[in-house]
């Protein structure tokens, strides 16, 4: 083997082995949904610890709030304390998901900055608000009457 081929082989070996030892950083692509709050007109859109969502299953987060049935809608959404773009969950489609009724799932989009849901309770009581991130597609929002 001539010296030129030997040097070329050694250089190629170094180049290939150098590439193989580079570490490619991994990125966390899942937002931390445990940082979400129920935010709305009932708490001046603040990130209030009383309304921080609690994880009750793998991808299901809930909180409860007492609401008065006075005929007025409550505007709300789910968002973290900083209104981060990936943790700012409003309605998914202007055509049909803005209005939420008890026991009816609606889709959410967690990359919306201004779109909020509207809920008009038919009875005064304690309501459970939940958002479910399981499965594919949009998260699902559900409101249940716990007690009146």
mmCIF file of N, CA and C in Angstrom:
data_model
loop_
_atom_site.group_PDB
_atom_site.id
_atom_site.type_symbol
_atom_site.label_atom_id
_atom_site.label_comp_id
_atom_site.label_asym_id
_atom_site.label_seq_id
_atom_site.Cartn_x
_atom_site.Cartn_y
_atom_site.Cartn_z
ATOM 1 N N UNK A 1 0.854 -1.162 0.000
ATOM 2 C CA UNK A 1 0.000 0.000 0.000
ATOM 3 C C UNK A 1 0.899 1.224 0.000
ATOM 4 N N UNK A 2 0.626 2.120 -0.881
ATOM 5 C CA UNK A 2 1.455 3.316 -0.926
ATOM 6 C C UNK A 2 1.049 4.279 0.189
ATOM 7 N N UNK A 3 1.922 5.192 0.484
ATOM 8 C CA UNK A 3 1.746 6.125 1.589
ATOM 9 C C UNK A 3 0.522 7.030 1.410
ATOM 10 N N UNK A 4 0.239 7.404 0.154
ATOM 11 C CA UNK A 4 -0.885 8.284 -0.127
ATOM 12 C C UNK A 4 -2.208 7.591 0.232
ATOM 13 N N UNK A 5 -2.330 6.313 -0.147
ATOM 14 C CA UNK A 5 -3.559 5.564 0.179
ATOM 15 C C UNK A 5 -3.675 5.331 1.677
ATOM 16 N N UNK A 6 -2.544 5.090 2.350
ATOM 17 C CA UNK A 6 -2.538 4.882 3.787
ATOM 18 C C UNK A 6 -3.012 6.127 4.521
ATOM 19 N N UNK A 7 -2.495 7.285 4.157
ATOM 20 C CA UNK A 7 -2.891 8.549 4.788
ATOM 21 C C UNK A 7 -4.370 8.818 4.522
ATOM 22 N N UNK A 8 -4.831 8.579 3.308
ATOM 23 C CA UNK A 8 -6.243 8.787 2.972
ATOM 24 C C UNK A 8 -7.132 7.879 3.798
ATOM 25 N N UNK A 9 -6.753 6.632 3.951
ATOM 26 C CA UNK A 9 -7.523 5.676 4.750
ATOM 27 C C UNK A 9 -7.581 6.110 6.208
ATOM 28 N N UNK A 10 -6.448 6.556 6.748
ATOM 29 C CA UNK A 10 -6.406 7.013 8.141
ATOM 30 C C UNK A 10 -7.285 8.251 8.331
ATOM 31 N N UNK A 11 -7.219 9.205 7.416
ATOM 32 C CA UNK A 11 -8.044 10.417 7.514
ATOM 33 C C UNK A 11 -9.538 10.102 7.436
ATOM 34 N N UNK A 12 -9.896 9.211 6.546
ATOM 35 C CA UNK A 12 -11.305 8.813 6.436
ATOM 36 C C UNK A 12 -11.755 8.120 7.718
ATOM 37 N N UNK A 13 -10.901 7.272 8.288
ATOM 38 C CA UNK A 13 -11.239 6.583 9.542
ATOM 39 C C UNK A 13 -11.481 7.570 10.673
ATOM 40 N N UNK A 14 -10.615 8.577 10.784
ATOM 41 C CA UNK A 14 -10.788 9.607 11.812
ATOM 42 C C UNK A 14 -12.082 10.390 11.592
ATOM 43 N N UNK A 15 -12.340 10.738 10.363
ATOM 44 C CA UNK A 15 -13.543 11.513 10.054
ATOM 45 C C UNK A 15 -14.799 10.730 10.399
ATOM 46 N N UNK A 16 -14.830 9.455 10.036
ATOM 47 C CA UNK A 16 -16.005 8.634 10.303
ATOM 48 C C UNK A 16 -16.156 8.380 11.791
ATOM 49 N N UNK A 17 -15.073 8.071 12.480
ATOM 50 C CA UNK A 17 -15.175 7.806 13.916
ATOM 51 C C UNK A 17 -15.513 9.078 14.682
ATOM 52 N N UNK A 18 -15.056 10.205 14.214
ATOM 53 C CA UNK A 18 -15.388 11.478 14.863
ATOM 54 C C UNK A 18 -16.865 11.778 14.754
ATOM 55 N N UNK A 19 -17.464 11.458 13.623
ATOM 56 C CA UNK A 19 -18.896 11.684 13.436
ATOM 57 C C UNK A 19 -19.705 10.747 14.319
ATOM 58 N N UNK A 20 -19.198 9.549 14.502
ATOM 59 C CA UNK A 20 -19.948 8.561 15.271
ATOM 60 C C UNK A 20 -19.969 8.878 16.758
ATOM 61 N N UNK A 21 -19.028 9.651 17.237
ATOM 62 C CA UNK A 21 -18.988 9.931 18.668
ATOM 63 C C UNK A 21 -19.688 11.229 19.040
ATOM 64 N N UNK A 22 -20.154 11.991 18.056
ATOM 65 C CA UNK A 22 -20.895 13.209 18.381
ATOM 66 C C UNK A 22 -22.213 12.849 19.046
ATOM 67 N N UNK A 23 -22.554 13.566 20.076
ATOM 68 C CA UNK A 23 -23.809 13.333 20.784
ATOM 69 C C UNK A 23 -24.846 14.303 20.234
ATOM 70 N N UNK A 24 -25.959 13.767 19.816
ATOM 71 C CA UNK A 24 -27.053 14.599 19.323
ATOM 72 C C UNK A 24 -27.996 14.835 20.494
ATOM 73 N N UNK A 25 -28.240 16.093 20.832
ATOM 74 C CA UNK A 25 -29.110 16.354 21.973
ATOM 75 C C UNK A 25 -30.543 15.917 21.679
ATOM 76 N N UNK A 26 -31.230 15.478 22.734
ATOM 77 C CA UNK A 26 -32.636 15.119 22.577
ATOM 78 C C UNK A 26 -33.482 16.279 23.079
ATOM 79 N N UNK A 27 -34.628 16.428 22.491
ATOM 80 C CA UNK A 27 -35.525 17.514 22.860
ATOM 81 C C UNK A 27 -36.809 16.930 23.406
ATOM 82 N N UNK A 28 -37.333 17.550 24.451
ATOM 83 C CA UNK A 28 -38.606 17.139 25.008
ATOM 84 C C UNK A 28 -39.705 17.799 24.181
ATOM 85 N N UNK A 29 -40.446 16.995 23.447
ATOM 86 C CA UNK A 29 -41.478 17.555 22.584
ATOM 87 C C UNK A 29 -42.842 17.602 23.258
ATOM 88 N N UNK A 30 -42.973 17.032 24.445
ATOM 89 C CA UNK A 30 -44.247 17.058 25.154
ATOM 90 C C UNK A 30 -44.268 18.195 26.160
ATOM 91 N N UNK A 31 -45.232 19.095 26.044
ATOM 92 C CA UNK A 31 -45.342 20.157 27.049
ATOM 93 C C UNK A 31 -45.685 19.575 28.419
ATOM 94 N N UNK A 32 -45.371 20.303 29.463
ATOM 95 C CA UNK A 32 -45.676 19.888 30.828
ATOM 96 C C UNK A 32 -47.074 20.383 31.189
ATOM 97 N N UNK A 33 -48.076 19.532 30.977
ATOM 98 C CA UNK A 33 -49.467 19.925 31.197
ATOM 99 C C UNK A 33 -49.797 20.125 32.670
ATOM 100 N N UNK A 34 -48.930 19.668 33.571
ATOM 101 C CA UNK A 34 -49.184 19.870 34.998
ATOM 102 C C UNK A 34 -49.053 21.345 35.399
ATOM 103 N N UNK A 35 -48.594 22.175 34.482
ATOM 104 C CA UNK A 35 -48.454 23.608 34.748
ATOM 105 C C UNK A 35 -49.699 24.404 34.351
ATOM 106 N N UNK A 36 -50.749 23.710 33.897
ATOM 107 C CA UNK A 36 -51.940 24.402 33.421
ATOM 108 C C UNK A 36 -52.866 24.831 34.552
ATOM 109 N N UNK A 37 -53.544 25.936 34.301
ATOM 110 C CA UNK A 37 -54.569 26.471 35.201
ATOM 111 C C UNK A 37 -55.858 26.656 34.407
ATOM 112 N N UNK A 38 -56.979 26.590 35.098
ATOM 113 C CA UNK A 38 -58.241 27.031 34.524
ATOM 114 C C UNK A 38 -58.270 28.538 34.732
ATOM 115 N N UNK A 39 -58.321 29.285 33.637
ATOM 116 C CA UNK A 39 -58.268 30.746 33.711
ATOM 117 C C UNK A 39 -59.488 31.309 32.990
ATOM 118 N N UNK A 40 -60.096 32.334 33.594
ATOM 119 C CA UNK A 40 -61.281 32.905 32.959
ATOM 120 C C UNK A 40 -61.791 34.134 33.677
ATOM 121 N N UNK A 41 -62.996 34.537 33.304
ATOM 122 C CA UNK A 41 -63.582 35.746 33.879
ATOM 123 C C UNK A 41 -63.845 35.581 35.372
ATOM 124 N N UNK A 42 -64.057 34.353 35.835
ATOM 125 C CA UNK A 42 -64.342 34.078 37.242
ATOM 126 C C UNK A 42 -63.149 34.336 38.152
ATOM 127 N N UNK A 43 -61.922 34.405 37.607
ATOM 128 C CA UNK A 43 -60.737 34.695 38.421
ATOM 129 C C UNK A 43 -59.854 35.756 37.757
ATOM 130 N N UNK A 44 -60.503 36.617 36.962
ATOM 131 C CA UNK A 44 -59.806 37.718 36.288
ATOM 132 C C UNK A 44 -58.656 37.225 35.417
ATOM 133 N N UNK A 45 -58.804 36.006 34.883
ATOM 134 C CA UNK A 45 -57.830 35.395 33.972
ATOM 135 C C UNK A 45 -56.469 35.153 34.626
ATOM 136 N N UNK A 46 -56.433 35.116 35.953
ATOM 137 C CA UNK A 46 -55.180 34.900 36.678
ATOM 138 C C UNK A 46 -54.849 33.401 36.769
ATOM 139 N N UNK A 47 -53.588 33.106 37.008
ATOM 140 C CA UNK A 47 -53.131 31.742 37.275
ATOM 141 C C UNK A 47 -53.248 31.521 38.775
ATOM 142 N N UNK A 48 -54.449 31.191 39.218
ATOM 143 C CA UNK A 48 -54.776 31.031 40.633
ATOM 144 C C UNK A 48 -54.559 29.575 41.040
ATOM 145 N N UNK A 49 -53.795 29.348 42.105
ATOM 146 C CA UNK A 49 -53.491 27.979 42.551
ATOM 147 C C UNK A 49 -54.753 27.169 42.841
ATOM 148 N N UNK A 50 -55.854 27.825 43.228
ATOM 149 C CA UNK A 50 -57.116 27.105 43.467
ATOM 150 C C UNK A 50 -57.585 26.389 42.214
ATOM 151 N N UNK A 51 -57.209 26.919 41.064
ATOM 152 C CA UNK A 51 -57.687 26.381 39.796
ATOM 153 C C UNK A 51 -56.575 25.734 38.970
ATOM 154 N N UNK A 52 -55.499 25.370 39.649
ATOM 155 C CA UNK A 52 -54.437 24.630 38.947
ATOM 156 C C UNK A 52 -54.963 23.231 38.659
ATOM 157 N N UNK A 53 -54.673 22.734 37.462
ATOM 158 C CA UNK A 53 -55.161 21.412 37.087
ATOM 159 C C UNK A 53 -54.369 20.322 37.799
ATOM 160 N N UNK A 54 -55.080 19.268 38.166
ATOM 161 C CA UNK A 54 -54.489 18.122 38.844
ATOM 162 C C UNK A 54 -54.592 16.935 37.898
ATOM 163 N N UNK A 55 -53.492 16.211 37.767
ATOM 164 C CA UNK A 55 -53.479 15.038 36.904
ATOM 165 C C UNK A 55 -54.124 13.878 37.648
ATOM 166 N N UNK A 56 -55.196 13.294 37.072
ATOM 167 C CA UNK A 56 -55.857 12.161 37.730
ATOM 168 C C UNK A 56 -55.672 10.851 36.964
ATOM 169 N N UNK A 57 -55.258 10.938 35.707
ATOM 170 C CA UNK A 57 -54.880 9.786 34.889
ATOM 171 C C UNK A 57 -53.700 10.224 34.044
ATOM 172 N N UNK A 58 -53.177 9.308 33.218
ATOM 173 C CA UNK A 58 -51.992 9.609 32.423
ATOM 174 C C UNK A 58 -52.073 10.949 31.698
ATOM 175 N N UNK A 59 -53.152 11.202 31.010
ATOM 176 C CA UNK A 59 -53.264 12.412 30.199
ATOM 177 C C UNK A 59 -54.499 13.235 30.519
ATOM 178 N N UNK A 60 -55.092 13.006 31.686
ATOM 179 C CA UNK A 60 -56.318 13.686 32.078
ATOM 180 C C UNK A 60 -56.053 14.615 33.259
ATOM 181 N N UNK A 61 -56.407 15.890 33.088
ATOM 182 C CA UNK A 61 -56.174 16.925 34.093
ATOM 183 C C UNK A 61 -57.497 17.604 34.421
ATOM 184 N N UNK A 62 -57.740 17.834 35.725
ATOM 185 C CA UNK A 62 -59.030 18.394 36.156
ATOM 186 C C UNK A 62 -58.850 19.440 37.242
ATOM 187 N N UNK A 63 -59.878 20.247 37.411
ATOM 188 C CA UNK A 63 -60.019 21.139 38.553
ATOM 189 C C UNK A 63 -61.505 21.392 38.742
ATOM 190 N N UNK A 64 -61.860 21.949 39.894
ATOM 191 C CA UNK A 64 -63.272 22.228 40.177
ATOM 192 C C UNK A 64 -63.454 23.691 40.554
ATOM 193 N N UNK A 65 -64.656 24.201 40.249
ATOM 194 C CA UNK A 65 -64.982 25.589 40.543
ATOM 195 C C UNK A 65 -66.487 25.710 40.762
ATOM 196 N N UNK A 66 -66.863 26.553 41.726
ATOM 197 C CA UNK A 66 -68.279 26.837 41.973
ATOM 198 C C UNK A 66 -68.690 27.997 41.074
ATOM 199 N N UNK A 67 -69.780 27.775 40.316
ATOM 200 C CA UNK A 67 -70.279 28.793 39.392
ATOM 201 C C UNK A 67 -71.746 29.090 39.680
ATOM 202 N N UNK A 68 -72.139 30.315 39.434
ATOM 203 C CA UNK A 68 -73.510 30.769 39.622
ATOM 204 C C UNK A 68 -74.230 30.789 38.282
ATOM 205 N N UNK A 69 -75.431 30.232 38.269
ATOM 206 C CA UNK A 69 -76.244 30.229 37.050
ATOM 207 C C UNK A 69 -77.045 31.525 37.019
ATOM 208 N N UNK A 70 -76.472 32.541 36.379
ATOM 209 C CA UNK A 70 -77.157 33.834 36.288
ATOM 210 C C UNK A 70 -77.471 34.213 34.842
ATOM 211 N N UNK A 71 -77.336 33.240 33.940
ATOM 212 C CA UNK A 71 -77.637 33.479 32.535
ATOM 213 C C UNK A 71 -76.493 34.053 31.731
ATOM 214 N N UNK A 72 -75.418 34.415 32.390
ATOM 215 C CA UNK A 72 -74.257 34.984 31.702
ATOM 216 C C UNK A 72 -73.216 33.897 31.434
ATOM 217 N N UNK A 73 -72.582 33.929 30.259
ATOM 218 C CA UNK A 73 -71.542 32.932 29.980
ATOM 219 C C UNK A 73 -70.256 33.247 30.730
ATOM 220 N N UNK A 74 -69.574 32.199 31.116
ATOM 221 C CA UNK A 74 -68.234 32.302 31.690
ATOM 222 C C UNK A 74 -67.241 32.007 30.569
ATOM 223 N N UNK A 75 -66.399 32.957 30.234
ATOM 224 C CA UNK A 75 -65.320 32.731 29.266
ATOM 225 C C UNK A 75 -64.156 32.098 30.017
ATOM 226 N N UNK A 76 -63.520 31.095 29.401
ATOM 227 C CA UNK A 76 -62.394 30.429 30.062
ATOM 228 C C UNK A 76 -61.493 29.781 29.033
ATOM 229 N N UNK A 77 -60.321 29.391 29.484
ATOM 230 C CA UNK A 77 -59.393 28.557 28.727
ATOM 231 C C UNK A 77 -58.424 27.929 29.713
ATOM 232 N N UNK A 78 -57.580 27.057 29.231
ATOM 233 C CA UNK A 78 -56.543 26.431 30.035
ATOM 234 C C UNK A 78 -55.213 27.002 29.577
ATOM 235 N N UNK A 79 -54.411 27.489 30.523
ATOM 236 C CA UNK A 79 -53.111 28.066 30.158
ATOM 237 C C UNK A 79 -52.184 27.999 31.365
ATOM 238 N N UNK A 80 -50.886 28.060 31.094
ATOM 239 C CA UNK A 80 -49.924 28.097 32.189
ATOM 240 C C UNK A 80 -49.821 29.529 32.720
ATOM 241 N N UNK A 81 -48.978 29.739 33.711
ATOM 242 C CA UNK A 81 -48.855 31.047 34.360
ATOM 243 C C UNK A 81 -48.324 32.127 33.429
ATOM 244 N N UNK A 82 -47.581 31.733 32.400
ATOM 245 C CA UNK A 82 -46.947 32.706 31.498
ATOM 246 C C UNK A 82 -47.650 32.841 30.152
ATOM 247 N N UNK A 83 -48.779 32.199 30.000
ATOM 248 C CA UNK A 83 -49.483 32.188 28.709
ATOM 249 C C UNK A 83 -48.553 31.680 27.594
ATOM 250 N N UNK A 84 -47.762 30.650 27.891
ATOM 251 C CA UNK A 84 -46.841 30.091 26.900
ATOM 252 C C UNK A 84 -47.621 29.586 25.689
ATOM 253 N N UNK A 85 -47.103 29.816 24.484
ATOM 254 C CA UNK A 85 -47.838 29.422 23.276
ATOM 255 C C UNK A 85 -48.238 27.942 23.218
ATOM 256 N N UNK A 86 -47.383 27.044 23.678
ATOM 257 C CA UNK A 86 -47.708 25.622 23.619
ATOM 258 C C UNK A 86 -48.572 25.158 24.786
ATOM 259 N N UNK A 87 -48.818 26.049 25.753
ATOM 260 C CA UNK A 87 -49.662 25.729 26.908
ATOM 261 C C UNK A 87 -50.756 26.792 27.047
ATOM 262 N N UNK A 88 -51.452 27.037 25.970
ATOM 263 C CA UNK A 88 -52.492 28.056 25.914
ATOM 264 C C UNK A 88 -53.647 27.438 25.129
ATOM 265 N N UNK A 89 -54.546 26.755 25.848
ATOM 266 C CA UNK A 89 -55.549 25.911 25.202
ATOM 267 C C UNK A 89 -56.906 26.595 25.118
ATOM 268 N N UNK A 90 -57.269 26.962 23.912
ATOM 269 C CA UNK A 90 -58.576 27.535 23.624
ATOM 270 C C UNK A 90 -59.330 26.609 22.689
ATOM 271 N N UNK A 91 -60.456 27.087 22.168
ATOM 272 C CA UNK A 91 -61.242 26.221 21.304
ATOM 273 C C UNK A 91 -60.526 25.965 19.986
ATOM 274 N N UNK A 92 -60.824 24.815 19.396
ATOM 275 C CA UNK A 92 -60.079 24.372 18.219
ATOM 276 C C UNK A 92 -60.629 24.927 16.917
ATOM 277 N N UNK A 93 -61.922 25.149 16.845
ATOM 278 C CA UNK A 93 -62.523 25.516 15.574
ATOM 279 C C UNK A 93 -63.614 26.540 15.821
ATOM 280 N N UNK A 94 -63.487 27.704 15.239
ATOM 281 C CA UNK A 94 -64.455 28.779 15.449
ATOM 282 C C UNK A 94 -65.874 28.381 15.086
ATOM 283 N N UNK A 95 -66.028 27.448 14.201
ATOM 284 C CA UNK A 95 -67.365 27.128 13.725
ATOM 285 C C UNK A 95 -68.228 26.377 14.736
ATOM 286 N N UNK A 96 -67.612 25.587 15.640
ATOM 287 C CA UNK A 96 -68.489 24.784 16.489
ATOM 288 C C UNK A 96 -68.022 24.525 17.915
ATOM 289 N N UNK A 97 -66.852 24.927 18.314
ATOM 290 C CA UNK A 97 -66.342 24.499 19.616
ATOM 291 C C UNK A 97 -66.270 25.591 20.674
ATOM 292 N N UNK A 98 -66.685 26.774 20.394
ATOM 293 C CA UNK A 98 -66.546 27.843 21.365
ATOM 294 C C UNK A 98 -67.496 27.645 22.551
ATOM 295 N N UNK A 99 -68.703 27.192 22.304
ATOM 296 C CA UNK A 99 -69.694 26.988 23.354
ATOM 297 C C UNK A 99 -69.537 25.585 23.931
ATOM 298 N N UNK A 100 -69.450 25.506 25.262
ATOM 299 C CA UNK A 100 -69.320 24.232 25.951
ATOM 300 C C UNK A 100 -70.583 24.018 26.772
ATOM 301 N N UNK A 101 -71.124 22.806 26.730
ATOM 302 C CA UNK A 101 -72.261 22.454 27.566
ATOM 303 C C UNK A 101 -71.860 21.274 28.452
ATOM 304 N N UNK A 102 -72.602 21.063 29.514
ATOM 305 C CA UNK A 102 -72.300 19.991 30.467
ATOM 306 C C UNK A 102 -72.339 18.636 29.758
ATOM 307 N N UNK A 103 -71.355 17.801 30.084
ATOM 308 C CA UNK A 103 -71.251 16.418 29.598
ATOM 309 C C UNK A 103 -71.107 16.286 28.083
ATOM 310 N N UNK A 104 -70.608 17.307 27.418
ATOM 311 C CA UNK A 104 -70.394 17.241 25.977
ATOM 312 C C UNK A 104 -68.941 17.607 25.687
ATOM 313 N N UNK A 105 -68.198 16.677 25.072
ATOM 314 C CA UNK A 105 -66.795 16.926 24.734
ATOM 315 C C UNK A 105 -66.691 17.955 23.616
ATOM 316 N N UNK A 106 -65.706 18.843 23.741
ATOM 317 C CA UNK A 106 -65.351 19.760 22.658
ATOM 318 C C UNK A 106 -63.842 19.687 22.477
ATOM 319 N N UNK A 107 -63.393 20.007 21.290
ATOM 320 C CA UNK A 107 -61.961 19.942 20.989
ATOM 321 C C UNK A 107 -61.283 21.248 21.377
ATOM 322 N N UNK A 108 -60.016 21.129 21.781
ATOM 323 C CA UNK A 108 -59.211 22.294 22.136
ATOM 324 C C UNK A 108 -57.989 22.353 21.234
ATOM 325 N N UNK A 109 -57.414 23.522 21.155
ATOM 326 C CA UNK A 109 -56.151 23.727 20.452
ATOM 327 C C UNK A 109 -55.245 24.442 21.435
ATOM 328 N N UNK A 110 -54.107 23.860 21.741
ATOM 329 C CA UNK A 110 -53.213 24.424 22.754
ATOM 330 C C UNK A 110 -52.146 25.333 22.169
ATOM 331 N N UNK A 111 -52.385 25.838 21.002
ATOM 332 C CA UNK A 111 -51.470 26.801 20.395
ATOM 333 C C UNK A 111 -52.248 28.032 19.943
ATOM 334 N N UNK A 112 -53.371 28.307 20.583
ATOM 335 C CA UNK A 112 -54.197 29.466 20.252
ATOM 336 C C UNK A 112 -53.963 30.516 21.333
ATOM 337 N N UNK A 113 -53.894 31.748 20.952
ATOM 338 C CA UNK A 113 -53.579 32.765 21.952
ATOM 339 C C UNK A 113 -54.786 33.575 22.406
ATOM 340 N N UNK A 114 -55.832 33.662 21.633
ATOM 341 C CA UNK A 114 -56.961 34.508 22.016
ATOM 342 C C UNK A 114 -58.282 33.777 22.125
ATOM 343 N N UNK A 115 -58.424 32.636 21.544
ATOM 344 C CA UNK A 115 -59.699 31.955 21.483
ATOM 345 C C UNK A 115 -60.019 31.268 22.800
ATOM 346 N N UNK A 116 -61.109 31.652 23.402
ATOM 347 C CA UNK A 116 -61.507 31.054 24.678
ATOM 348 C C UNK A 116 -62.854 30.369 24.512
ATOM 349 N N UNK A 117 -63.162 29.502 25.461
ATOM 350 C CA UNK A 117 -64.443 28.804 25.492
ATOM 351 C C UNK A 117 -65.464 29.663 26.218
ATOM 352 N N UNK A 118 -66.741 29.334 26.021
ATOM 353 C CA UNK A 118 -67.832 29.969 26.750
ATOM 354 C C UNK A 118 -68.695 28.865 27.361
ATOM 355 N N UNK A 119 -69.030 29.051 28.644
ATOM 356 C CA UNK A 119 -69.879 28.090 29.336
ATOM 357 C C UNK A 119 -70.914 28.857 30.147
ATOM 358 N N UNK A 120 -72.190 28.554 29.918
ATOM 359 C CA UNK A 120 -73.281 29.161 30.675
ATOM 360 C C UNK A 120 -73.932 28.059 31.507
ATOM 361 N N UNK A 121 -73.668 28.033 32.814
ATOM 362 C CA UNK A 121 -74.255 26.967 33.636
ATOM 363 C C UNK A 121 -75.779 27.125 33.737
ATOM 364 N N UNK A 122 -76.457 26.006 33.677
ATOM 365 C CA UNK A 122 -77.912 26.000 33.821
ATOM 366 C C UNK A 122 -78.342 25.935 35.283
ATOM 367 N N UNK A 123 -77.418 25.496 36.157
ATOM 368 C CA UNK A 123 -77.678 25.448 37.599
ATOM 369 C C UNK A 123 -76.457 25.956 38.338
ATOM 370 N N UNK A 124 -76.698 26.576 39.473
ATOM 371 C CA UNK A 124 -75.598 26.990 40.340
ATOM 372 C C UNK A 124 -75.029 25.732 40.986
ATOM 373 N N UNK A 125 -73.706 25.593 41.016
ATOM 374 C CA UNK A 125 -73.125 24.413 41.621
ATOM 375 C C UNK A 125 -71.627 24.331 41.434
ATOM 376 N N UNK A 126 -71.083 23.216 41.878
ATOM 377 C CA UNK A 126 -69.666 22.922 41.742
ATOM 378 C C UNK A 126 -69.476 22.138 40.439
ATOM 379 N N UNK A 127 -68.609 22.650 39.575
ATOM 380 C CA UNK A 127 -68.359 22.042 38.273
ATOM 381 C C UNK A 127 -66.925 21.553 38.172
ATOM 382 N N UNK A 128 -66.761 20.415 37.522
ATOM 383 C CA UNK A 128 -65.434 19.886 37.231
ATOM 384 C C UNK A 128 -65.106 20.199 35.776
ATOM 385 N N UNK A 129 -63.993 20.874 35.569
ATOM 386 C CA UNK A 129 -63.475 21.175 34.230
ATOM 387 C C UNK A 129 -62.310 20.230 33.975
ATOM 388 N N UNK A 130 -62.311 19.566 32.836
ATOM 389 C CA UNK A 130 -61.214 18.653 32.525
ATOM 390 C C UNK A 130 -60.739 18.868 31.096
ATOM 391 N N UNK A 131 -59.471 18.509 30.893
ATOM 392 C CA UNK A 131 -58.892 18.493 29.553
ATOM 393 C C UNK A 131 -58.100 17.200 29.436
ATOM 394 N N UNK A 132 -58.351 16.482 28.346
ATOM 395 C CA UNK A 132 -57.771 15.161 28.154
ATOM 396 C C UNK A 132 -56.860 15.189 26.927
ATOM 397 N N UNK A 133 -55.588 14.881 27.144
ATOM 398 C CA UNK A 133 -54.582 14.903 26.084
ATOM 399 C C UNK A 133 -54.306 13.511 25.516
ATOM 400 N N UNK A 134 -55.099 12.512 25.882
ATOM 401 C CA UNK A 134 -54.879 11.137 25.416
ATOM 402 C C UNK A 134 -55.227 11.003 23.944
ATOM 403 N N UNK A 135 -54.546 10.083 23.292
ATOM 404 C CA UNK A 135 -54.853 9.778 21.897
ATOM 405 C C UNK A 135 -54.276 10.788 20.936
ATOM 406 N N UNK A 136 -54.697 10.677 19.703
ATOM 407 C CA UNK A 136 -54.215 11.552 18.648
ATOM 408 C C UNK A 136 -55.196 12.691 18.434
ATOM 409 N N UNK A 137 -54.726 13.740 17.842
ATOM 410 C CA UNK A 137 -55.599 14.863 17.533
ATOM 411 C C UNK A 137 -55.686 15.853 18.672
ATOM 412 N N UNK A 138 -56.719 16.637 18.633
ATOM 413 C CA UNK A 138 -56.896 17.717 19.598
ATOM 414 C C UNK A 138 -57.256 17.196 20.976
ATOM 415 N N UNK A 139 -56.781 17.900 22.024
ATOM 416 C CA UNK A 139 -57.230 17.549 23.380
ATOM 417 C C UNK A 139 -58.737 17.765 23.485
ATOM 418 N N UNK A 140 -59.364 17.069 24.424
ATOM 419 C CA UNK A 140 -60.804 17.168 24.591
ATOM 420 C C UNK A 140 -61.137 17.801 25.943
ATOM 421 N N UNK A 141 -62.047 18.758 25.910
ATOM 422 C CA UNK A 141 -62.485 19.477 27.108
ATOM 423 C C UNK A 141 -63.867 18.967 27.489
ATOM 424 N N UNK A 142 -64.081 18.801 28.802
ATOM 425 C CA UNK A 142 -65.373 18.327 29.306
ATOM 426 C C UNK A 142 -65.680 19.063 30.612
ATOM 427 N N UNK A 143 -66.944 19.429 30.786
ATOM 428 C CA UNK A 143 -67.413 20.033 32.034
ATOM 429 C C UNK A 143 -68.514 19.128 32.585
ATOM 430 N N UNK A 144 -68.424 18.813 33.890
ATOM 431 C CA UNK A 144 -69.431 18.010 34.569
ATOM 432 C C UNK A 144 -69.918 18.771 35.796
ATOM 433 N N UNK A 145 -71.197 18.643 36.085
ATOM 434 C CA UNK A 145 -71.759 19.168 37.326
ATOM 435 C C UNK A 145 -71.464 18.156 38.426
ATOM 436 N N UNK A 146 -70.730 18.596 39.472
ATOM 437 C CA UNK A 146 -70.379 17.692 40.576
ATOM 438 C C UNK A 146 -71.487 17.712 41.619
ATOM 439 N N UNK A 147 -71.844 18.897 42.117
ATOM 440 C CA UNK A 147 -72.949 19.061 43.075
ATOM 441 C C UNK A 147 -73.617 20.401 42.817
ATOM 442 N N UNK A 148 -74.871 20.468 43.164
ATOM 443 C CA UNK A 148 -75.559 21.769 43.050
ATOM 444 C C UNK A 148 -75.942 22.285 44.404
#
